[in-house]
mmCIF file of C-alpha atoms in Angstrom:
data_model
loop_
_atom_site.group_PDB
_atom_site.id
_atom_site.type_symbol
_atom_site.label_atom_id
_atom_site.label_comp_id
_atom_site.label_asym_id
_atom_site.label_seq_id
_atom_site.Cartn_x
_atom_site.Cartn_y
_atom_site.Cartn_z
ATOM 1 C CA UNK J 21 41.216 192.947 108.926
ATOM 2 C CA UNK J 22 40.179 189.359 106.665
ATOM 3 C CA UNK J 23 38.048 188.464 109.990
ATOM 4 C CA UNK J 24 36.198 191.952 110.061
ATOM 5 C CA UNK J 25 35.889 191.681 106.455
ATOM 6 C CA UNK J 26 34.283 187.721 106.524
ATOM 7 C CA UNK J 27 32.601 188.935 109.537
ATOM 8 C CA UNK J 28 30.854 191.519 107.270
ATOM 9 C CA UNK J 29 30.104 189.366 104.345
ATOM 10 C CA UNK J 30 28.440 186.853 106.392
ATOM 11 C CA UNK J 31 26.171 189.101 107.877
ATOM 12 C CA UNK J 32 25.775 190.591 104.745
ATOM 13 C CA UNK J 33 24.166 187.496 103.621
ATOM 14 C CA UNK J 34 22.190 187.315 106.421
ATOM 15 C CA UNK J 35 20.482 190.781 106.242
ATOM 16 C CA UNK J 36 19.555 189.829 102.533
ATOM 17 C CA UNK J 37 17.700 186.417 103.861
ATOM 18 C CA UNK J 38 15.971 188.482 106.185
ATOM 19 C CA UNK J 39 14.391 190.835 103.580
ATOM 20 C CA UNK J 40 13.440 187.649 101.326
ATOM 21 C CA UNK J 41 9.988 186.158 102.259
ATOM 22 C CA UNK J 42 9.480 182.709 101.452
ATOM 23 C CA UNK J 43 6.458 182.846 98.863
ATOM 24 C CA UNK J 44 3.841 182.260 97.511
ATOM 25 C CA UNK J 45 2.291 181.666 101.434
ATOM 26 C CA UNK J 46 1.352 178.354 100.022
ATOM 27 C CA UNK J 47 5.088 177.175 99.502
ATOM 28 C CA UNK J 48 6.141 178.419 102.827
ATOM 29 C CA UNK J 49 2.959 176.281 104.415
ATOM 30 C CA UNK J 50 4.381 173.191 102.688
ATOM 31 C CA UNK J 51 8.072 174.143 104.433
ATOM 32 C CA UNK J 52 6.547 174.677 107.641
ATOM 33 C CA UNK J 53 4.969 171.203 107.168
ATOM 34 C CA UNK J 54 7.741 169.757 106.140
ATOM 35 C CA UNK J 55 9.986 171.416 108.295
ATOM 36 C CA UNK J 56 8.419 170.838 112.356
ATOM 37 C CA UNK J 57 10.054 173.622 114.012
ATOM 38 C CA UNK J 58 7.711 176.295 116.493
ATOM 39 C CA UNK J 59 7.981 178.373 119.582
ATOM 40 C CA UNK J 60 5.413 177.253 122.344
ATOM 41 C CA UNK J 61 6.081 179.583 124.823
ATOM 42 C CA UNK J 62 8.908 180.472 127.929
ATOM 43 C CA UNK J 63 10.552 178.413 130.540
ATOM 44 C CA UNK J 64 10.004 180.205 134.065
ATOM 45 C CA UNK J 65 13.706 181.510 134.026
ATOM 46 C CA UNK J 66 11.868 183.756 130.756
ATOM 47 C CA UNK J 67 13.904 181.160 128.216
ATOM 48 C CA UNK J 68 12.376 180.748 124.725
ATOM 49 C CA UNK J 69 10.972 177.184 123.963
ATOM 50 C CA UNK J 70 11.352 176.133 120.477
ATOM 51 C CA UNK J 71 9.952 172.780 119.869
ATOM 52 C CA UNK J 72 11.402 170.475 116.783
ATOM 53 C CA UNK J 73 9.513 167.776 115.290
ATOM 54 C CA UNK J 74 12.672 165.603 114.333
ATOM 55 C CA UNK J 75 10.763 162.289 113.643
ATOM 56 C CA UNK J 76 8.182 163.566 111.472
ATOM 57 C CA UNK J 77 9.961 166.445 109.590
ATOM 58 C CA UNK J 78 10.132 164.909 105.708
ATOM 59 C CA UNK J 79 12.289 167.995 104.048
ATOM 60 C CA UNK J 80 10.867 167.025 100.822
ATOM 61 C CA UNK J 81 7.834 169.964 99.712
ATOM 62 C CA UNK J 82 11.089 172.389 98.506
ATOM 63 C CA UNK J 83 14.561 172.796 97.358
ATOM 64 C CA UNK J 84 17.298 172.458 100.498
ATOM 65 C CA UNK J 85 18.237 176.190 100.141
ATOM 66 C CA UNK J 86 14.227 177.250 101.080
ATOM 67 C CA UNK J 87 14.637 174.699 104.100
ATOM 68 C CA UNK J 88 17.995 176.248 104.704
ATOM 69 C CA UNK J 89 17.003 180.085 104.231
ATOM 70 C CA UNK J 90 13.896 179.309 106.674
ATOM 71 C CA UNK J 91 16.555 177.839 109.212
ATOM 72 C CA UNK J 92 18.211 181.195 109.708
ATOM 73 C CA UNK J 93 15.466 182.888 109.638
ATOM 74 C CA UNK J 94 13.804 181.646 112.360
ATOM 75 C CA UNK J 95 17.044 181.680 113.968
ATOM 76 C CA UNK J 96 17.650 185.375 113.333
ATOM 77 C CA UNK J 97 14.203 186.384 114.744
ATOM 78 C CA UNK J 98 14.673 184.630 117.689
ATOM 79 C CA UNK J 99 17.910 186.745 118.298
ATOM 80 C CA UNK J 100 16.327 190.098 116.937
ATOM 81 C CA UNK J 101 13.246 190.230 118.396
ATOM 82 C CA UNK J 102 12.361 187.235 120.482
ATOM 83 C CA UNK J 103 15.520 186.932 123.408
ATOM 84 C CA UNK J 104 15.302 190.935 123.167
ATOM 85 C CA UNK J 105 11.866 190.694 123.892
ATOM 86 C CA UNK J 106 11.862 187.871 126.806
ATOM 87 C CA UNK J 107 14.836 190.435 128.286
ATOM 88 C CA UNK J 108 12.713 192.942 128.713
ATOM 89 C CA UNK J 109 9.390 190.975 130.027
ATOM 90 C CA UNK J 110 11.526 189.004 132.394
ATOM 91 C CA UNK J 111 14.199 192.467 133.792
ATOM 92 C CA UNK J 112 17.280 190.448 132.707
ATOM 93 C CA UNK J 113 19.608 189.538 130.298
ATOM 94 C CA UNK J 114 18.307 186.362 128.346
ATOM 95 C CA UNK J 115 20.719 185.357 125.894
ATOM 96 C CA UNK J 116 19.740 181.537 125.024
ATOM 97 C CA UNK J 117 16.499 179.470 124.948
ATOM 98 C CA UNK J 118 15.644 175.538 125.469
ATOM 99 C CA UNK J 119 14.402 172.873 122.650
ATOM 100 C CA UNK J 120 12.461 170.200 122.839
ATOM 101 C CA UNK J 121 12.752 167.347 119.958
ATOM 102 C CA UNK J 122 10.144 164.987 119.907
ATOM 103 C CA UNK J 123 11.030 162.096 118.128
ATOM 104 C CA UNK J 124 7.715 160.349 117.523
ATOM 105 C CA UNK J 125 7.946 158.812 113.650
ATOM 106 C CA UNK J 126 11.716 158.222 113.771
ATOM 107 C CA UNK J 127 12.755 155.616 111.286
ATOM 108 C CA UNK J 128 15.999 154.365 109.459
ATOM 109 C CA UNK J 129 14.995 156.404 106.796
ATOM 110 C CA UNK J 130 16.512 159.460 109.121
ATOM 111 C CA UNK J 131 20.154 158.416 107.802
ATOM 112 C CA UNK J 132 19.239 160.606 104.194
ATOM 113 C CA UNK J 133 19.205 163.579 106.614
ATOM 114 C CA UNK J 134 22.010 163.000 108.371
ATOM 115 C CA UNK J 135 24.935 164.701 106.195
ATOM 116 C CA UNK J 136 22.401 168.212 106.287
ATOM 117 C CA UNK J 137 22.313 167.550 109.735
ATOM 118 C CA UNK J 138 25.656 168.368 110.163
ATOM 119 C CA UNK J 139 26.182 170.660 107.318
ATOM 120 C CA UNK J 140 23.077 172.520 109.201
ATOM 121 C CA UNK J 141 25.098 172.362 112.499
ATOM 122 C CA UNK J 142 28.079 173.507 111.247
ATOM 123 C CA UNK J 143 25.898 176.941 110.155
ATOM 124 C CA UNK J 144 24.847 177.022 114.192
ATOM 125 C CA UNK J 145 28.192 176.684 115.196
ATOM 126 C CA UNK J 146 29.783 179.015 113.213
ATOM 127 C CA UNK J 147 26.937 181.913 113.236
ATOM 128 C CA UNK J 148 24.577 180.863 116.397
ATOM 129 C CA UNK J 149 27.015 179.420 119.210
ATOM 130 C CA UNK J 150 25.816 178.740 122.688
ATOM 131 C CA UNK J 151 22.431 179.829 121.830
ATOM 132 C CA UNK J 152 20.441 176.297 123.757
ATOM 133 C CA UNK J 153 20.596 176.049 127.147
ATOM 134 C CA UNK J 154 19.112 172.548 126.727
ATOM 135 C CA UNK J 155 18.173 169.791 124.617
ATOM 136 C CA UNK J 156 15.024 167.941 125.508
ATOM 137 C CA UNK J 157 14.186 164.575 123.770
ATOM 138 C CA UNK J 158 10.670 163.252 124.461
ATOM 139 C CA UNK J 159 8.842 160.680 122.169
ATOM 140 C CA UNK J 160 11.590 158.598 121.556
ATOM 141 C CA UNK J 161 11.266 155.134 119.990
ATOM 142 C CA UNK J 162 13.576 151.955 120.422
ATOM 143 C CA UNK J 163 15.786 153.075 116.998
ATOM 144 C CA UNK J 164 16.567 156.266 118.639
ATOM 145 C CA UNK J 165 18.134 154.651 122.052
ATOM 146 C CA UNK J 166 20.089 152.646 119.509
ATOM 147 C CA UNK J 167 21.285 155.358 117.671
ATOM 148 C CA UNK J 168 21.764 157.512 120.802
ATOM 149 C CA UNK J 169 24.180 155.200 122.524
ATOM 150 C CA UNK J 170 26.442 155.624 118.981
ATOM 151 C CA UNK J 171 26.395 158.954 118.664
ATOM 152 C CA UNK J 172 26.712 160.088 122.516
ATOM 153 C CA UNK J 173 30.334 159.132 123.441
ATOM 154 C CA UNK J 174 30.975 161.372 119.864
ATOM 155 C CA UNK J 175 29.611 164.818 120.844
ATOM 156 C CA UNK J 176 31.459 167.543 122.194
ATOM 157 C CA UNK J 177 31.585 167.053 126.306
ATOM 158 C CA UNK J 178 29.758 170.616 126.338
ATOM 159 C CA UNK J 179 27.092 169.594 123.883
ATOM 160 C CA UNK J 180 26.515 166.061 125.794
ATOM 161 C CA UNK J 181 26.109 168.185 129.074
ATOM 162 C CA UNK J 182 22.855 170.222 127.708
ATOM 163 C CA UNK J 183 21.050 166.890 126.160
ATOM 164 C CA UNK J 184 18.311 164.964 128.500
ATOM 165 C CA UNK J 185 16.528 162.202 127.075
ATOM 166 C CA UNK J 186 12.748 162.338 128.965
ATOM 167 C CA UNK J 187 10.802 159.425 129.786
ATOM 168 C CA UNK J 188 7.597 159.235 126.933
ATOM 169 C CA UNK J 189 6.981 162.564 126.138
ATOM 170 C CA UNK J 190 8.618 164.219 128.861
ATOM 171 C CA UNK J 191 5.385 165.809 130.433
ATOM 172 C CA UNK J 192 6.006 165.529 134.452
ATOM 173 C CA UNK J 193 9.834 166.365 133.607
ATOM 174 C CA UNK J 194 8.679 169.265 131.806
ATOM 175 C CA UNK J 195 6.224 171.327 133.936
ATOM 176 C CA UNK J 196 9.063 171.116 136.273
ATOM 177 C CA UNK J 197 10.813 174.261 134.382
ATOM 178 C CA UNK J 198 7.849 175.345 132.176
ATOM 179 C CA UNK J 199 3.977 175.560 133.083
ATOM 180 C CA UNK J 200 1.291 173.515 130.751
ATOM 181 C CA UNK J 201 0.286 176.622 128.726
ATOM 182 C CA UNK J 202 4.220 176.699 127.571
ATOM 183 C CA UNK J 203 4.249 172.811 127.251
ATOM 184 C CA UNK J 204 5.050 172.020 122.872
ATOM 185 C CA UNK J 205 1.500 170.241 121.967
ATOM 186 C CA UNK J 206 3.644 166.772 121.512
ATOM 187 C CA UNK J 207 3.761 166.775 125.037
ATOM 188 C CA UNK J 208 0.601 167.826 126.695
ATOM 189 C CA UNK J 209 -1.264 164.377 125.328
ATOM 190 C CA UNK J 210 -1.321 161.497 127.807
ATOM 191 C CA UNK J 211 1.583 158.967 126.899
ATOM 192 C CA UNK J 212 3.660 159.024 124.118
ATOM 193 C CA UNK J 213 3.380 160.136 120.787
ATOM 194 C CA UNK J 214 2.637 163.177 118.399
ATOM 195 C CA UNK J 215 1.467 164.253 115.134
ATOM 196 C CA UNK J 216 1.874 167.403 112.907
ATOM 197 C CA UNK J 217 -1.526 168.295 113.337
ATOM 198 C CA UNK J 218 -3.116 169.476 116.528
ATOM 199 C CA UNK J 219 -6.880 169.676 117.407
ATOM 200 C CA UNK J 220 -6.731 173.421 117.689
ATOM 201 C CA UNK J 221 -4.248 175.237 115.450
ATOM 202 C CA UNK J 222 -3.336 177.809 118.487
ATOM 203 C CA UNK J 223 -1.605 174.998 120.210
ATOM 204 C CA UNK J 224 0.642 173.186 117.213
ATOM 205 C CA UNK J 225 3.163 176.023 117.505
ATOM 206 C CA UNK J 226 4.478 173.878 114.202
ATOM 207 C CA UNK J 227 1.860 175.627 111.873
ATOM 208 C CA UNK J 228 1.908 178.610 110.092
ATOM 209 C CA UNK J 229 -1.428 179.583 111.578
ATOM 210 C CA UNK J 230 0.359 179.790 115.049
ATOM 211 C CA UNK J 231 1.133 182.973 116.317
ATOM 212 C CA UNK J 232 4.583 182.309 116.147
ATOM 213 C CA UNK J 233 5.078 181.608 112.557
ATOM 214 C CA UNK J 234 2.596 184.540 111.596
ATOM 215 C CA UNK J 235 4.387 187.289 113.646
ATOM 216 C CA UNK J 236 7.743 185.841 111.682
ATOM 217 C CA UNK J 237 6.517 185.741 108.674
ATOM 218 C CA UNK J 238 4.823 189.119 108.885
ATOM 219 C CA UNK J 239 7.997 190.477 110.331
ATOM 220 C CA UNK J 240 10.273 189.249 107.195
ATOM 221 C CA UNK J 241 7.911 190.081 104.591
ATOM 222 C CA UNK J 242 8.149 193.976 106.557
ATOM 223 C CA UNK J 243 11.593 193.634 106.309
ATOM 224 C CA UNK J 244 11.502 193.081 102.504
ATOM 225 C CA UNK J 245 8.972 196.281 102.140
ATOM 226 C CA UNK J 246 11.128 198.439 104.220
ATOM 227 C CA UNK J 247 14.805 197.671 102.443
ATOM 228 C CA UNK J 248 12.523 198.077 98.966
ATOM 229 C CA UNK J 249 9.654 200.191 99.427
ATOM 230 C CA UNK J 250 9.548 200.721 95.688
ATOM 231 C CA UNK J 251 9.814 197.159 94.692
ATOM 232 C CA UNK J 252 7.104 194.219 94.578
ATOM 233 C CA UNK J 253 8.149 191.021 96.604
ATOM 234 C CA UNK J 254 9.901 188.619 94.656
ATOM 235 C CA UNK J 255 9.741 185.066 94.719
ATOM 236 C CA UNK J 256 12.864 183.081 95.336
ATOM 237 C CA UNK J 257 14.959 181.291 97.990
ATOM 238 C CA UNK J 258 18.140 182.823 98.677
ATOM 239 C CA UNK J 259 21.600 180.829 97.565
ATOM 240 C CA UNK J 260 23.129 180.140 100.958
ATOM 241 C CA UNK J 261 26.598 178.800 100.290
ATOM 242 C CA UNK J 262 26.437 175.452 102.244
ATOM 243 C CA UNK J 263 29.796 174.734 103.958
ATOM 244 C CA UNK J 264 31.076 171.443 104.272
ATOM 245 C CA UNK J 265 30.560 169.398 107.341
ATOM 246 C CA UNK J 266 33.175 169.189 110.408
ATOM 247 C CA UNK J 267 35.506 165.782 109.847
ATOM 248 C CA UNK J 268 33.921 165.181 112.996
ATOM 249 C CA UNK J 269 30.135 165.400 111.685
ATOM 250 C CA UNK J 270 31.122 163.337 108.959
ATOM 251 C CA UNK J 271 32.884 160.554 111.090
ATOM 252 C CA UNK J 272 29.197 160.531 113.357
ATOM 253 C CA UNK J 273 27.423 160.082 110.468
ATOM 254 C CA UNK J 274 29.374 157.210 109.003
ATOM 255 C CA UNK J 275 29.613 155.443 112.606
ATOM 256 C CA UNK J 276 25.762 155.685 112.891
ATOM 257 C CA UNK J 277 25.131 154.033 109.680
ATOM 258 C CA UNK J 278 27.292 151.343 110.323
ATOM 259 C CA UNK J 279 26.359 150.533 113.798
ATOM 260 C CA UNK J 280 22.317 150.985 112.194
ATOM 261 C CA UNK J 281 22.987 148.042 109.878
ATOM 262 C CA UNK J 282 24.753 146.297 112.567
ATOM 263 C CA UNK J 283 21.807 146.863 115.005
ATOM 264 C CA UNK J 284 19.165 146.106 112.293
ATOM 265 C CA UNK J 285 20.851 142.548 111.138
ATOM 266 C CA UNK J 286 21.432 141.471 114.562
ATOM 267 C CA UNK J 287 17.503 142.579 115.886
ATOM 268 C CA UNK J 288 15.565 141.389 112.386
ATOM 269 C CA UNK J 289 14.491 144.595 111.984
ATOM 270 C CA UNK J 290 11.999 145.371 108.922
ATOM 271 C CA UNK J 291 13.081 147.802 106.497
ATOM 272 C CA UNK J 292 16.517 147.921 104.989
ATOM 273 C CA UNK J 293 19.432 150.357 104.955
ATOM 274 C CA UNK J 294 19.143 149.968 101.189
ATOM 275 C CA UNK J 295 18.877 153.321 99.720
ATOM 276 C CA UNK J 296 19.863 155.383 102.103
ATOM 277 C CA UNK J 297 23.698 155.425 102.400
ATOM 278 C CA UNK J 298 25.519 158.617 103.161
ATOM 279 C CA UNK J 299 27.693 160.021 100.704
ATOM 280 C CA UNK J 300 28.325 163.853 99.411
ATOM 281 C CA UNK J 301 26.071 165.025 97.132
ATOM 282 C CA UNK J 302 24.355 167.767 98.651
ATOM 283 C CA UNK J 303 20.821 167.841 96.713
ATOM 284 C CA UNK J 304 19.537 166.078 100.514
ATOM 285 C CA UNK J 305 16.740 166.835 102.804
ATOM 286 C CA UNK J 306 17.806 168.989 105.559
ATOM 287 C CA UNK J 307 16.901 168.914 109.246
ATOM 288 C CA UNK J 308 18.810 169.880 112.108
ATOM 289 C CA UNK J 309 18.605 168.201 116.087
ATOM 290 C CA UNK J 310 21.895 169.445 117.908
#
């Protein structure tokens, strides 16, 4: 009876963030700018591919709850209308998609993230489980191999199973599952390295002027007219009660910053952990990798 009940108040919440448009268009521009996330197209088993831009993603045009309420959103559409829709197109069931994160523009800097990382997890794990078939890194730099080599023997033995870390940007490896029209922009450039921008605006499936983006957007904002067809659209992001982090996301996060300043004293690294040491005030930049 309490789990039916929670079960109902947490989709409760979830219907309302659907019906609640991030606006004025220019503010959710500066999230999607801020916040690299995109589809690019399908695997050939029909599987969504969402592309994140981990390295480059700055959290820091809005408040944490628009960052958070655009999260689920994009999360919710994919289950609503975008797995629904590869099911169909493909004549089977297809339940879970694959992500590439391109970590071009990683820096030390990451480590403010890292506590919304998990608190952003922990929102996956709870509402989204076993929705990535895969975890494709591509694009990333020396600090991330570092940081990798931490944080792998601490993940969950069924998490560690779906991650691949891809020579460069993970092209060849790539066009083995997808074809180059499905390829995230980060990748289809020779070598290594990305941007947020792209020279045509069709093919940086980060933008809001992607298909993508404007078919969710459109889609929320029709949600909002049909649960208040009398009522103009309000501005607002929607208070998500943030839960608190797994012990186990909170040990990770601790063991990466010390083994960082380790790493960085021992290899005269520029820059300095100074300024960016966890602790658990929430007011943070969010992303989320895992």
């Amino acid at each position: 009876m309490l789990v039916d009940c929670l079960h109902w108040r947490v989709q409760n919440e979830i219907d309302n963030i659907l019906t609640k448009p991030i606006i004025p268009t220019d503010l959710y521009r500066a999230v999607r700018n801020s916040q690299l996330i995109g589809m690019s197209g399908y695997s050939r088993e029909g599987l969504p591919v969402f592309a994140h831009g981990v390295g480059l993603s700055t959290f820091d045009k809005a408040s944490v709850h628009y960052y958070v309420q655009s999260h689920i959103q994009i999360n919710e559409y994919r289950d609503r209308i975008v797995l629904p829709t590869a099911s169909r197109k493909y004549g089977r069931p297809i339940t879970t998609c694959v992500k590439v994160l391109d970590m071009t523009g990683l820096k030390l800097s990451a480590l403010n993230q890292i506590k919304l990382m998990t608190i952003i997890s922990t929102i996956d794990d709870m509402n989204y489980p076993e929705k990535t078939n895969t975890y494709y890194i591509v694009n990333a730099p020396y600090i991330f191999s570092a940081c990798w080599k931490v944080v792998k023997p601490l993940l969950q033995e069924r998490t560690r199973k779906k991650v691949q870390v891809l020579s460069g940007n993970g092209r060849d490896e790539l066009l083995k599952i997808m074809d180059a029209a499905s390829l995230p922009h980060f990748c289809k450039r020779e070598g290594s390295g990305s941007s947020r921008h792209s020279e045509y605006a069709n093919e940086n499936c980060f933008s809001l002027d992607h298909p993508f983006h404007q078919q969710l957007y459109n889609y929320i904002k029709q949600q909002s007219l049909a649960s208040e067809p009398t009522q103009p659209i309000k501005q607002g992001s929607v208070h998500v009660d943030l839960p608190e982090p797994a012990a186990e996301g909170i040990e990770i996060a601790k063991t990466i910053e010390s083994e960082m300043q380790k790493f960085e004293n021992g290899n005269g690294l520029s820059g300095s952990l100074d300024g960016h040491k966890i602790n658990d005030n929430s007011d943070y930049r969010t992303t989320h990798c895992l």
